Coordinates of C-alpha atoms in Angstrom, one line a residue:
M1 CA -6.6 46.5 8.7
T2 CA -7.0 45.7 5.0
I3 CA -8.7 42.9 3.1
A4 CA -6.3 40.5 1.5
S5 CA -6.4 40.4 -2.3
P6 CA -7.8 37.3 -3.9
S7 CA -4.4 36.2 -5.3
V8 CA -2.7 36.7 -1.9
A9 CA -5.5 34.8 -0.2
A10 CA -5.3 31.9 -2.6
H11 CA -1.5 31.7 -2.2
S12 CA -1.9 31.7 1.6
R13 CA -4.6 29.0 1.4
R14 CA -2.4 26.7 -0.8
W15 CA 0.6 27.3 1.5
R16 CA -1.4 26.4 4.6
R17 CA -2.9 23.3 3.1
S18 CA 0.5 22.1 1.8
F19 CA 2.2 22.6 5.2
E20 CA -0.7 21.0 7.0
A21 CA -0.6 18.0 4.7
V22 CA 3.1 17.5 5.7
F23 CA 2.9 18.6 9.4
L24 CA 0.1 16.4 10.6
P25 CA 1.4 13.0 9.2
V26 CA 4.9 13.8 10.6
A27 CA 3.4 14.8 13.9
A28 CA 1.4 11.6 14.0
L29 CA 4.5 9.5 13.4
L30 CA 6.4 11.3 16.2
V31 CA 3.5 10.7 18.6
A32 CA 3.5 7.1 17.5
L33 CA 7.2 6.8 18.3
L34 CA 6.7 8.2 21.8
I35 CA 3.8 5.8 22.5
F36 CA 5.9 2.9 21.1
G37 CA 8.7 4.0 23.3
V38 CA 6.5 3.7 26.3
F39 CA 5.4 0.2 25.2
C40 CA 9.1 -0.9 24.8
A41 CA 9.9 0.5 28.3
L42 CA 7.0 -1.4 29.8
A43 CA 8.4 -4.5 28.1
G44 CA 11.8 -4.0 29.7
A45 CA 13.7 -2.5 26.7
N46 CA 15.4 0.8 26.5
P47 CA 13.4 2.9 24.0
L48 CA 16.4 4.9 22.7
A49 CA 18.3 1.6 22.1
V50 CA 15.2 0.2 20.3
Y51 CA 15.0 3.3 18.0
G52 CA 18.7 2.9 17.3
S53 CA 18.3 -0.8 16.4
I54 CA 15.4 0.0 14.1
Y55 CA 17.5 2.6 12.2
K56 CA 20.4 0.3 12.0
A57 CA 18.4 -2.6 10.7
A58 CA 16.5 -0.4 8.2
F59 CA 19.0 2.2 6.9
G60 CA 22.4 1.6 8.7
S61 CA 24.1 -0.2 5.8
W62 CA 23.8 -1.1 2.2
S63 CA 22.6 -4.6 3.2
A64 CA 20.0 -3.0 5.5
W65 CA 18.9 -0.7 2.6
Q66 CA 18.4 -3.7 0.4
N67 CA 16.2 -5.5 3.0
T68 CA 14.2 -2.3 3.3
L69 CA 13.7 -1.8 -0.4
I70 CA 12.7 -5.5 -0.9
R71 CA 9.9 -5.0 1.5
A72 CA 9.0 -1.6 0.2
S73 CA 8.4 -2.9 -3.3
P74 CA 5.0 -4.7 -2.6
L75 CA 4.0 -1.9 -0.2
M76 CA 4.1 0.7 -3.0
L77 CA 1.8 -1.4 -5.1
T78 CA -0.6 -2.5 -2.4
A79 CA -0.9 1.1 -1.1
L80 CA -2.3 2.2 -4.4
C81 CA -5.1 -0.3 -4.0
T82 CA -6.4 2.0 -1.2
A83 CA -5.0 5.3 -2.4
L84 CA -6.7 5.3 -5.9
P85 CA -10.2 4.5 -4.8
A86 CA -9.9 7.1 -2.0
R87 CA -10.0 9.7 -4.7
L88 CA -13.6 8.6 -5.2
G89 CA -14.3 8.8 -1.5
L90 CA -14.1 5.0 -1.2
V91 CA -12.3 3.3 1.7
I92 CA -11.0 0.0 0.2
I93 CA -9.1 -2.4 2.4
G94 CA -9.2 -5.5 0.3
N95 CA -5.5 -5.1 -0.6
E96 CA -4.4 -8.5 0.8
G97 CA -7.1 -10.3 -1.1
A98 CA -6.2 -8.6 -4.4
L99 CA -2.5 -9.5 -3.8
V100 CA -3.4 -13.1 -3.2
I101 CA -5.6 -13.4 -6.2
G102 CA -3.0 -11.6 -8.3
G103 CA -0.4 -14.1 -7.2
L104 CA -2.7 -17.0 -7.9
C105 CA -3.5 -15.8 -11.4
A106 CA 0.2 -15.2 -12.0
I107 CA 1.2 -18.7 -11.0
V108 CA -1.6 -20.3 -13.1
A109 CA -0.4 -18.3 -16.1
G110 CA 3.2 -19.1 -15.4
L111 CA 2.7 -22.9 -15.0
G112 CA 0.6 -22.9 -18.2
I113 CA 3.2 -21.3 -20.3
G114 CA 5.0 -23.7 -22.6
P115 CA 8.9 -24.0 -22.5
G116 CA 9.2 -22.7 -26.1
L117 CA 8.1 -19.1 -25.2
P118 CA 10.7 -16.5 -24.4
P119 CA 11.0 -15.7 -20.7
L120 CA 10.1 -12.1 -21.2
V121 CA 6.8 -13.1 -22.9
G122 CA 6.1 -15.4 -20.0
Q123 CA 6.7 -12.7 -17.4
I124 CA 4.5 -10.3 -19.3
A125 CA 1.7 -12.9 -19.5
M126 CA 2.0 -13.4 -15.7
A127 CA 1.9 -9.7 -15.1
I128 CA -1.2 -9.3 -17.2
A129 CA -2.9 -12.1 -15.5
A130 CA -2.1 -10.7 -12.1
L131 CA -3.3 -7.2 -13.1
I132 CA -6.6 -8.6 -14.4
G133 CA -7.1 -10.8 -11.4
G134 CA -6.4 -8.2 -8.8
G135 CA -8.4 -5.6 -10.7
V136 CA -11.5 -7.6 -11.1
W137 CA -11.3 -8.6 -7.4
I138 CA -11.4 -5.0 -6.1
M139 CA -13.8 -4.0 -8.9
L140 CA -16.3 -6.4 -7.2
A141 CA -16.3 -4.2 -4.1
G142 CA -16.7 -1.1 -6.2
A143 CA -19.7 -2.7 -8.1
L144 CA -21.4 -3.7 -4.9
R145 CA -21.0 -0.2 -3.6
H146 CA -22.3 1.6 -6.7
Y147 CA -25.1 -0.8 -7.8
R148 CA -26.2 -2.3 -4.5
G149 CA -25.2 0.2 -1.9
V150 CA -23.0 -2.3 0.0
N151 CA -20.4 -0.7 2.2
E152 CA -17.1 -1.0 0.3
T153 CA -15.0 -1.2 3.4
I154 CA -16.8 -4.3 4.7
S155 CA -17.2 -6.0 1.4
S156 CA -13.5 -5.5 0.5
L157 CA -12.5 -6.8 3.9
L158 CA -14.6 -9.9 3.5
L159 CA -13.1 -10.4 0.0
N160 CA -9.7 -10.8 1.8
Y161 CA -10.9 -13.9 3.6
I162 CA -12.5 -15.3 0.6
A163 CA -9.3 -14.9 -1.4
I164 CA -7.3 -16.6 1.3
A165 CA -9.8 -19.4 1.5
I166 CA -9.6 -20.0 -2.2
I167 CA -5.8 -20.2 -2.2
N168 CA -5.7 -22.5 0.8
H169 CA -8.2 -24.8 -1.0
L170 CA -6.3 -24.9 -4.2
V171 CA -2.8 -25.5 -2.7
E172 CA -4.1 -28.2 -0.5
G173 CA -6.1 -29.8 -3.3
P174 CA -6.1 -29.4 -7.1
M175 CA -2.8 -27.4 -7.3
R176 CA -0.8 -29.2 -4.6
D177 CA 2.7 -30.4 -5.6
A178 CA 3.1 -33.9 -4.1
E179 CA 6.9 -33.7 -4.3
F180 CA 7.0 -30.6 -2.1
V181 CA 6.4 -32.0 1.4
T182 CA 7.4 -29.1 3.6
K183 CA 3.9 -27.5 3.4
P184 CA 1.0 -27.6 0.9
S185 CA 2.2 -25.6 -2.1
S186 CA 1.7 -25.4 -5.9
A187 CA 4.4 -26.6 -8.3
Q188 CA 7.4 -24.4 -8.6
L189 CA 7.6 -21.7 -11.3
N190 CA 9.9 -22.3 -14.2
E191 CA 13.3 -20.7 -13.3
A192 CA 13.3 -18.9 -16.6
L193 CA 10.2 -16.9 -15.4
W194 CA 11.7 -15.8 -12.1
L195 CA 12.0 -12.1 -11.6
G196 CA 15.6 -11.0 -11.8
L197 CA 17.7 -8.9 -9.5
L198 CA 19.0 -5.4 -10.0
P199 CA 22.7 -5.4 -10.9
G200 CA 25.0 -5.6 -7.9
S201 CA 22.2 -6.1 -5.3
R202 CA 19.6 -8.5 -3.8
I203 CA 16.8 -6.1 -4.8
H204 CA 14.4 -7.6 -7.4
Y205 CA 12.8 -5.7 -10.3
G206 CA 9.6 -5.4 -8.3
L207 CA 11.0 -2.2 -6.9
I208 CA 11.0 -0.8 -10.5
Y209 CA 7.4 -1.9 -10.9
G210 CA 6.4 -0.2 -7.7
L211 CA 8.1 3.1 -8.6
I212 CA 6.7 3.2 -12.1
A213 CA 3.2 2.3 -10.9
C214 CA 3.3 5.2 -8.3
I215 CA 4.5 7.7 -10.9
I216 CA 1.9 6.6 -13.5
A217 CA -0.8 6.8 -10.8
Y218 CA 0.2 10.3 -9.8
V219 CA 0.1 11.5 -13.4
L220 CA -3.2 9.8 -14.1
I221 CA -4.9 11.3 -11.0
Q222 CA -3.3 14.8 -11.0
R223 CA -2.6 15.5 -14.7
T224 CA -5.5 14.0 -16.7
T225 CA -9.2 14.6 -17.3
F226 CA -9.8 11.1 -16.0
G227 CA -8.2 12.0 -12.7
F228 CA -10.1 15.3 -12.6
A229 CA -13.3 13.5 -13.1
A230 CA -12.5 10.9 -10.4
R231 CA -11.6 13.7 -7.9
T232 CA -14.9 15.5 -8.8
V233 CA -16.8 12.4 -7.9
G234 CA -14.9 12.0 -4.7
G235 CA -15.6 15.7 -3.8
N236 CA -19.3 15.8 -4.5
I237 CA -21.0 12.9 -6.1
R238 CA -24.3 14.8 -6.7
A239 CA -22.5 17.6 -8.5
A240 CA -20.6 15.0 -10.6
R241 CA -24.0 13.4 -11.6
V242 CA -25.4 16.9 -12.5
A243 CA -22.3 17.5 -14.6
G244 CA -23.0 14.3 -16.5
L245 CA -20.0 12.4 -15.3
P246 CA -20.3 8.5 -15.6
V247 CA -20.0 7.8 -11.9
G248 CA -20.6 4.1 -12.2
K249 CA -17.9 3.6 -14.9
L250 CA -15.5 5.8 -13.0
T251 CA -16.0 3.8 -9.9
L252 CA -15.4 0.5 -11.6
A253 CA -12.4 1.8 -13.5
V254 CA -10.6 3.3 -10.5
C255 CA -11.3 0.3 -8.3
F256 CA -10.0 -1.9 -11.1
L257 CA -6.8 0.1 -11.4
G258 CA -6.2 0.0 -7.6
G259 CA -6.8 -3.7 -7.5
S260 CA -4.5 -4.2 -10.5
C261 CA -1.6 -2.6 -8.6
A262 CA -2.2 -5.0 -5.6
G263 CA -2.5 -7.9 -8.0
L264 CA 0.9 -7.0 -9.6
A265 CA 2.3 -7.1 -6.1
G266 CA 1.2 -10.7 -5.9
M267 CA 2.9 -11.5 -9.1
V268 CA 6.1 -9.9 -7.8
E269 CA 6.0 -12.0 -4.6
V270 CA 5.4 -15.1 -6.7
A271 CA 8.0 -14.5 -9.3
A272 CA 10.7 -12.9 -7.2
V273 CA 10.3 -14.3 -3.7
Q274 CA 8.1 -17.4 -3.3
K275 CA 8.5 -19.0 -6.7
R276 CA 5.3 -20.9 -5.9
I277 CA 2.1 -20.2 -4.0
N278 CA 1.3 -21.4 -0.5
E279 CA 0.2 -19.9 2.8
S280 CA 3.3 -17.7 2.8
L281 CA 1.8 -15.6 0.1
V282 CA -0.4 -14.1 2.8
S283 CA 2.4 -12.0 4.2
N284 CA 0.3 -9.0 5.4
Y285 CA 1.8 -6.7 2.8
G286 CA -1.8 -5.8 1.8
Y287 CA -2.8 -4.7 5.3
A288 CA 0.5 -2.8 5.7
G289 CA -0.3 -1.1 2.3
I290 CA -3.4 0.4 3.9
L291 CA -1.3 2.1 6.5
V292 CA 1.1 3.4 3.8
A293 CA -1.8 4.9 1.9
F294 CA -3.2 6.7 4.9
V295 CA 0.1 8.1 6.1
A296 CA 0.8 9.3 2.5
R297 CA -2.6 11.0 2.4
H298 CA -3.4 8.9 -0.7
N299 CA -0.7 10.7 -2.7
P300 CA 1.0 8.2 -5.0
L301 CA 4.4 10.0 -4.9
A302 CA 4.3 10.3 -1.1
T303 CA 3.5 6.6 -1.1
I304 CA 7.1 5.9 -2.3
L305 CA 8.7 7.5 0.7
V306 CA 6.2 6.1 3.2
A307 CA 6.6 2.6 1.8
I308 CA 10.4 2.8 2.2
L309 CA 9.9 4.0 5.8
L310 CA 7.5 1.2 6.7
G311 CA 9.6 -1.3 4.8
G312 CA 12.5 -0.4 7.1
I313 CA 10.3 -0.9 10.1
L314 CA 9.3 -4.3 8.9
A315 CA 12.9 -5.2 8.2
S316 CA 13.8 -4.5 11.9
G317 CA 11.7 -7.2 13.4
G318 CA 14.5 -9.7 13.7
I319 CA 17.0 -7.4 15.3
L320 CA 14.4 -6.3 18.0
Q321 CA 14.0 -9.9 18.9
R322 CA 17.7 -10.7 19.0
A323 CA 19.1 -7.5 20.6
H324 CA 16.2 -6.5 23.0
N325 CA 14.4 -9.8 23.6
L326 CA 11.2 -8.3 22.2
P327 CA 8.8 -10.5 20.2
D328 CA 9.2 -10.4 16.4
A329 CA 5.6 -9.1 16.2
T330 CA 6.6 -5.9 18.0
V331 CA 6.8 -4.2 14.6
L332 CA 3.1 -5.1 14.1
V333 CA 2.4 -3.3 17.4
F334 CA 4.3 -0.3 16.1
Q335 CA 2.2 -0.4 12.9
G336 CA -1.0 -0.5 14.8
I337 CA 0.1 2.5 16.9
V338 CA 1.0 4.5 13.8
F339 CA -2.3 3.7 12.2
L340 CA -4.3 4.9 15.2
C341 CA -2.3 8.1 15.4
V342 CA -2.7 8.8 11.7
L343 CA -6.5 8.2 11.9
F344 CA -6.7 10.6 14.8
S345 CA -4.7 13.2 12.9
D346 CA -7.2 13.0 10.1
S347 CA -9.8 14.6 12.4
L348 CA -7.5 17.6 13.0
Y349 CA -7.3 18.8 9.4
S350 CA -8.6 22.4 9.1
R351 CA -9.2 22.5 12.8
L352 CA -5.9 23.5 14.3
P353 CA -5.7 27.3 14.8
W354 CA -2.3 27.6 13.0
F355 CA -3.8 26.4 9.8
Q356 CA -7.1 28.2 9.8
E357 CA -7.6 30.8 7.2
K358 CA -7.7 34.5 8.2
A359 CA -10.1 36.8 6.5
V360 CA -8.0 39.9 7.1
T361 CA -4.3 40.8 7.2

């Protein structure tokens, strides 16, 4: 037996890691499908028929694809709220709160814009307000972690409830539109500020925002010195401090960028879907974005594909209720099963014998 050369060993190591990064998430999804099939069988539905209905509702036609992509748009953005801080070793789950605050800031900016401004200027102002609002909201969790040692997972989770309480207070009080009697809501956004649709479809331009944000995030993290510094902090914070990296500033900056993406998702929901803010803004896209980030292994480009997949699952809730007499919340059960399987798969990295490195060839 001979010792492998350094170049061959490095190539083998990269190949194994790349294959492992694809194999384990896919395997987790397949196991989740099997467990979900058992759940459907216990509920009296044919698992194979349920799988077929999910595919039909998600990808079976152009209309289904449109429904899927509409739901995938905010998922791409909210997933980055978890994926970017994860590069620092932080587990942020305040996506829903950042989305809500971003939507709130966007509607405040939109309602305050005078009729004389061009619509494009108004939409840009709403986007900037949402970016700042969501970014500052998640930056609070990062600041508490760095300066006070508060667990960022717990603080960001609690910030979700605070954000929801704030929006409920405002739409039931100072911002309530007395003429809209269906449920407590703010005034409607000026129609000129609504986010338009892609030509020949029902898909709004939020999809473009999500795609661009994921591409920019990938380039920022993987192809810049800023991203290298962030990955260094996430790999070994003590070594990063010894190297002179500004850990505090990096923490605040990355958390701000992640929160900004979720805040932009709130602006998209307000300008393209809701047209006003009320309790419907709390649509669980933030929580679903956490799942997307973990399945994608915090890779911004992989986030695009996973968001489309989960968007299709979310789009299938209605057909499961109609065709199989399953509750509409069945898709939430599926999400939970997927999340547990993905979390379990994380514990298997570098432990399976097929992916362990060999010292000799």
